[in-house]
Short mmCIF file of C-alpha atoms in Angstrom, two decimals:
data_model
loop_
_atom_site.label_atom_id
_atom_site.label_comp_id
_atom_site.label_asym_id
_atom_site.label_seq_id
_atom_site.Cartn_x
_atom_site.Cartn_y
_atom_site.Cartn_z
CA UNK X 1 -96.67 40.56 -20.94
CA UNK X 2 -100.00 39.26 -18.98
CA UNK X 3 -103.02 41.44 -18.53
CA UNK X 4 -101.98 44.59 -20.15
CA UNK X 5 -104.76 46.63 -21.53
CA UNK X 6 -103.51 47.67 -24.80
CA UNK X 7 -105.84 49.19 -27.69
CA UNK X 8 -105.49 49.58 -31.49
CA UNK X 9 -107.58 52.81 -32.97
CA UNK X 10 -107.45 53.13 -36.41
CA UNK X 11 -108.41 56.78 -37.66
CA UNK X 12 -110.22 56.27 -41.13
CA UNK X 13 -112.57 59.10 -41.96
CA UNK X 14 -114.26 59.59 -45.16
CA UNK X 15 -112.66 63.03 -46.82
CA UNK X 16 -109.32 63.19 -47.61
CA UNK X 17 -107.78 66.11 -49.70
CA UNK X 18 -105.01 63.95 -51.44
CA UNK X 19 -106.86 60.75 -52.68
CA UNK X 20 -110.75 60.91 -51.87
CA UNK X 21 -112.23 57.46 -50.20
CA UNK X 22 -108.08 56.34 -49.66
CA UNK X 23 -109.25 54.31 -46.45
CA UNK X 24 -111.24 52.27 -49.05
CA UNK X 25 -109.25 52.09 -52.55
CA UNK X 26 -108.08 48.46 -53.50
CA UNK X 27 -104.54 47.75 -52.43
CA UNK X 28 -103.47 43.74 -53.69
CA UNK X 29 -106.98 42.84 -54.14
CA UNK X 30 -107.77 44.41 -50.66
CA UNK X 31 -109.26 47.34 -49.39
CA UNK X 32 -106.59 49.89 -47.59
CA UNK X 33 -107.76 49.85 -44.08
CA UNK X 34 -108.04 45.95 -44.36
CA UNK X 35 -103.99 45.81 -43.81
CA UNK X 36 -104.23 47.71 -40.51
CA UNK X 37 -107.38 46.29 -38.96
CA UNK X 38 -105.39 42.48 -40.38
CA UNK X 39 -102.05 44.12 -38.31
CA UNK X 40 -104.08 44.93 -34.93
CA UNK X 41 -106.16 41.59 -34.87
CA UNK X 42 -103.18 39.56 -35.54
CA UNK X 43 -101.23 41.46 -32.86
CA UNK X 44 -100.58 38.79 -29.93
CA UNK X 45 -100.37 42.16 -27.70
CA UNK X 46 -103.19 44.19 -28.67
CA UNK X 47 -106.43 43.45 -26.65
CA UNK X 48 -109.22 45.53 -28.40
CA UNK X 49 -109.57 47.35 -31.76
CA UNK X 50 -111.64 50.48 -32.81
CA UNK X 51 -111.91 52.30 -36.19
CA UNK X 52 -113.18 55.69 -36.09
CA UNK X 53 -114.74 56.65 -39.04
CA UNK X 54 -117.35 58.72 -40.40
CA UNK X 55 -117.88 56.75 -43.85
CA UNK X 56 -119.92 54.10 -44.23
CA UNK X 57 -118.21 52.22 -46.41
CA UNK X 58 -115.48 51.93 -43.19
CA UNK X 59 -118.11 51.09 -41.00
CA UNK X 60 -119.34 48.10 -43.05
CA UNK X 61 -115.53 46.76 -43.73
CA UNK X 62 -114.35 46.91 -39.53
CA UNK X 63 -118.08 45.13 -38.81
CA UNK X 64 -117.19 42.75 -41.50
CA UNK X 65 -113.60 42.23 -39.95
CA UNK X 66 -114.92 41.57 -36.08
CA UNK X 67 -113.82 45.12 -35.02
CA UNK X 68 -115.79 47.89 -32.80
CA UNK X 69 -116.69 51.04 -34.64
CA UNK X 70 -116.46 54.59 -32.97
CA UNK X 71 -118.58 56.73 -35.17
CA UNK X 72 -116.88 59.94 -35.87
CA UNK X 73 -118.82 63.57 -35.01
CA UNK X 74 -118.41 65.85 -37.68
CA UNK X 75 -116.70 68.32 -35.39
CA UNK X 76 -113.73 65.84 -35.49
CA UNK X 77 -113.74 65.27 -39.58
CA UNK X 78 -111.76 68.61 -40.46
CA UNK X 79 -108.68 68.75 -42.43
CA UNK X 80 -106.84 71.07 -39.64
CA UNK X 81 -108.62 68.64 -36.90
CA UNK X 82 -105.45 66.95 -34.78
CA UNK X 83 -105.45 63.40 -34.83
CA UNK X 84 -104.85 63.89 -30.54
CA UNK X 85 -108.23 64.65 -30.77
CA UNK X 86 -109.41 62.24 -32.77
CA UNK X 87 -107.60 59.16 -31.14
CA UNK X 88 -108.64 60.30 -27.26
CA UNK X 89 -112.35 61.04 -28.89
CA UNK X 90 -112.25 56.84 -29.89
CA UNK X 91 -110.70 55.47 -26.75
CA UNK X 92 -113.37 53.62 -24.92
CA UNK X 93 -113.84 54.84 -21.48
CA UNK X 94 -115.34 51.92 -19.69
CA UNK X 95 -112.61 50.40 -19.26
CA UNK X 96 -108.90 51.49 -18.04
CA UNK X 97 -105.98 51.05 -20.84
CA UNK X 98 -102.65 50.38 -20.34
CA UNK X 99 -101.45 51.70 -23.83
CA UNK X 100 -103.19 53.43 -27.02
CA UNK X 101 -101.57 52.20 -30.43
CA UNK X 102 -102.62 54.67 -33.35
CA UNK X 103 -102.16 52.79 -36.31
CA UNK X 104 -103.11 54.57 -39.69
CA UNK X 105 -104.33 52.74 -42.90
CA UNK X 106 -101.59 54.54 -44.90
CA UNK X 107 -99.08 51.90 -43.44
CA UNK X 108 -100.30 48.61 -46.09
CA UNK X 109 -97.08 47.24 -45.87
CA UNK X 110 -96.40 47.25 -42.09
CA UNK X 111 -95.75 43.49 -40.85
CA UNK X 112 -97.15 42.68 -37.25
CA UNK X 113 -93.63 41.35 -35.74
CA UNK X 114 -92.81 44.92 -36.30
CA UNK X 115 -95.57 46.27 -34.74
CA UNK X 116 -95.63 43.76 -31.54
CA UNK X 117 -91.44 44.39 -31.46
CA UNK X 118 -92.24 48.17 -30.99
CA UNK X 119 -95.31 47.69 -28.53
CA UNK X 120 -92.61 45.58 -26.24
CA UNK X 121 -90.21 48.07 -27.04
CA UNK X 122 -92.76 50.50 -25.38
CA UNK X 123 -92.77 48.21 -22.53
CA UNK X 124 -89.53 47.14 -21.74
CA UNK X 125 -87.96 50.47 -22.02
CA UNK X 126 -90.81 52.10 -19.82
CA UNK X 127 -91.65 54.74 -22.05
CA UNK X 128 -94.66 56.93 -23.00
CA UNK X 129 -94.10 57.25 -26.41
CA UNK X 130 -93.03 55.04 -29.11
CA UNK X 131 -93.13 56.74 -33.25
CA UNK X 132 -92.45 54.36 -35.97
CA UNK X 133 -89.94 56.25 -38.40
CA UNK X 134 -87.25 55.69 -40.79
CA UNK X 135 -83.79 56.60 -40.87
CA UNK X 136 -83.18 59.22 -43.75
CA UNK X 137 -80.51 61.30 -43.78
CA UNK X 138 -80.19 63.87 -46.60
CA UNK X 139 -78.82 67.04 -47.06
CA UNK X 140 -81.86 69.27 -46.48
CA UNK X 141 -82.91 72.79 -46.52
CA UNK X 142 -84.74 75.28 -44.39
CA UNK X 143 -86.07 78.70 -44.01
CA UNK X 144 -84.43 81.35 -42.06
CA UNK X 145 -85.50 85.08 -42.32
CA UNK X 146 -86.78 84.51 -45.83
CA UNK X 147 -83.74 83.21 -47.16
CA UNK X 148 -83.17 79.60 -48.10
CA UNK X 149 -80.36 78.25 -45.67
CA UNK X 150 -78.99 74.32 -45.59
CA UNK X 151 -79.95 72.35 -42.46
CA UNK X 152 -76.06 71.33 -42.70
CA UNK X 153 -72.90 72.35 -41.39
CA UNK X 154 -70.64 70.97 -43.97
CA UNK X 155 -71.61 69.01 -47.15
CA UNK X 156 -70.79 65.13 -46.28
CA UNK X 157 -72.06 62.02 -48.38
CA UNK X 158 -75.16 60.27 -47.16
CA UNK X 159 -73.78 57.70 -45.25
CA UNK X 160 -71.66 60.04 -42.81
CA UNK X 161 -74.54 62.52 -42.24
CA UNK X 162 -75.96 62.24 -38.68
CA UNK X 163 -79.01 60.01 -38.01
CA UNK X 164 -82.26 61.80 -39.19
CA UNK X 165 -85.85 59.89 -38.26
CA UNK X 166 -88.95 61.01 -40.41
CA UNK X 167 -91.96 59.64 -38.82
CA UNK X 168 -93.88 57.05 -41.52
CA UNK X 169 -97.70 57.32 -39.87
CA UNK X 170 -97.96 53.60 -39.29
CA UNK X 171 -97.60 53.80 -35.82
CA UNK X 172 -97.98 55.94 -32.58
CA UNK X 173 -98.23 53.67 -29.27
CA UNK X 174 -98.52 55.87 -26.31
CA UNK X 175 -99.03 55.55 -22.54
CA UNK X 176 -102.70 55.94 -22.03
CA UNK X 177 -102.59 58.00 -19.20
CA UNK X 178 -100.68 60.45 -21.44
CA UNK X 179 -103.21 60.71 -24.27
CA UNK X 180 -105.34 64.20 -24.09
CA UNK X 181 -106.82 65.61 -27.47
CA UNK X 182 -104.11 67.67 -27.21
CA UNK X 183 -101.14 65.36 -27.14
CA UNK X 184 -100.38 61.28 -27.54
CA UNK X 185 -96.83 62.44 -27.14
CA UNK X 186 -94.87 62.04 -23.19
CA UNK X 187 -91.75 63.01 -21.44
CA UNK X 188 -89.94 59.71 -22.40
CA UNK X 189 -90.39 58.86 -26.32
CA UNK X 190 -88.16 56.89 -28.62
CA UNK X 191 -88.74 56.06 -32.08
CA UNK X 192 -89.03 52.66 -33.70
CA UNK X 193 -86.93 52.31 -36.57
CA UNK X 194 -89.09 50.36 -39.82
#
């Protein structure tokens, strides 16, 4: 795939409700962003890498590692901030892209033949949006008018209930020229199964 402008950001900010400084706990000896800064740079398809970040501790590690740093404004740091916003803030605007991979740190285990088999996946199907996910179908529950209702029809075993894809976070690779703050998601989106 020659000349295609395609960019890694890798959101990493500072707070985190869950598990405070996650971006930098020690994972196998490494830190936890390490595995997807490792992922982009290794990526035979990805051009250019940022990390935006607002700690830094982050901002030392992606130096360290060769990669550009977007320093985060504090606007954009929020727990009920989008990451839409977030990943358009990052993108570099000097140049033009041809596609905008998010890739979170949460995703240590993600190999890159899976993440360069989705990118062409993005590319050879033509589409704007590709979501890694994995297949998990359970018999779930929902909410209806206060009551507790099942998302089911009829009560099967697992491996005759119909396909259901829960995004995992490690990857988002969109079209660039659909990314807005408000949206990384297009008309034509598939999901990578991982």
């Amino acid at each position: 795939i020659p000349n295609l402008k395609i960019i890694a950001i890798i959101p990493a900010r500072a707070g985190s409700r869950g598990i405070p400084n996650k971006n930098i706990r020690i994972i196998n000896g490494r830190t936890l962003i390490y595995y997807s800064i490792m992922n982009a740079l290794n990526s035979e398809l990805i051009t250019d890498v940022v990390v935006s970040t607002d700690s830094p501790d982050v901002r030392i590690i992606a130096t360290q590692m060769g990669v550009k740093v977007h320093w985060r404004d504090e606007s954009l740091c929020g727990d009920a901030v989008t990451l839409d916003a977030v990943i358009a803030d990052a993108v570099p605007k000097d140049k033009t892209w041809d596609y905008i991979v998010t890739m979170q740190p949460t995703s240590p285990t993600l190999k890159v033949g899976t993440l360069n088999a989705a990118i062409r996946y993005a590319i050879d199907n033509d589409l704007d949006t590709v979501i890694s996910a994995i297949n998990a179908p359970h018999l779930s529950w929902g909410l209806k008018h206060g009551k507790k209702v099942p998302n089911y029809k009829e009560r099967l075993n697992r491996q005759y209930l119909p396909p259901c894809y829960l995004e995992t976070g490690a990857f988002v690779i969109s079209r660039a020229s659909i990314v807005t703050p408000e949206t990384r998601i297009g008309e034509k989106v598939d999901v990578f199964e991982i």
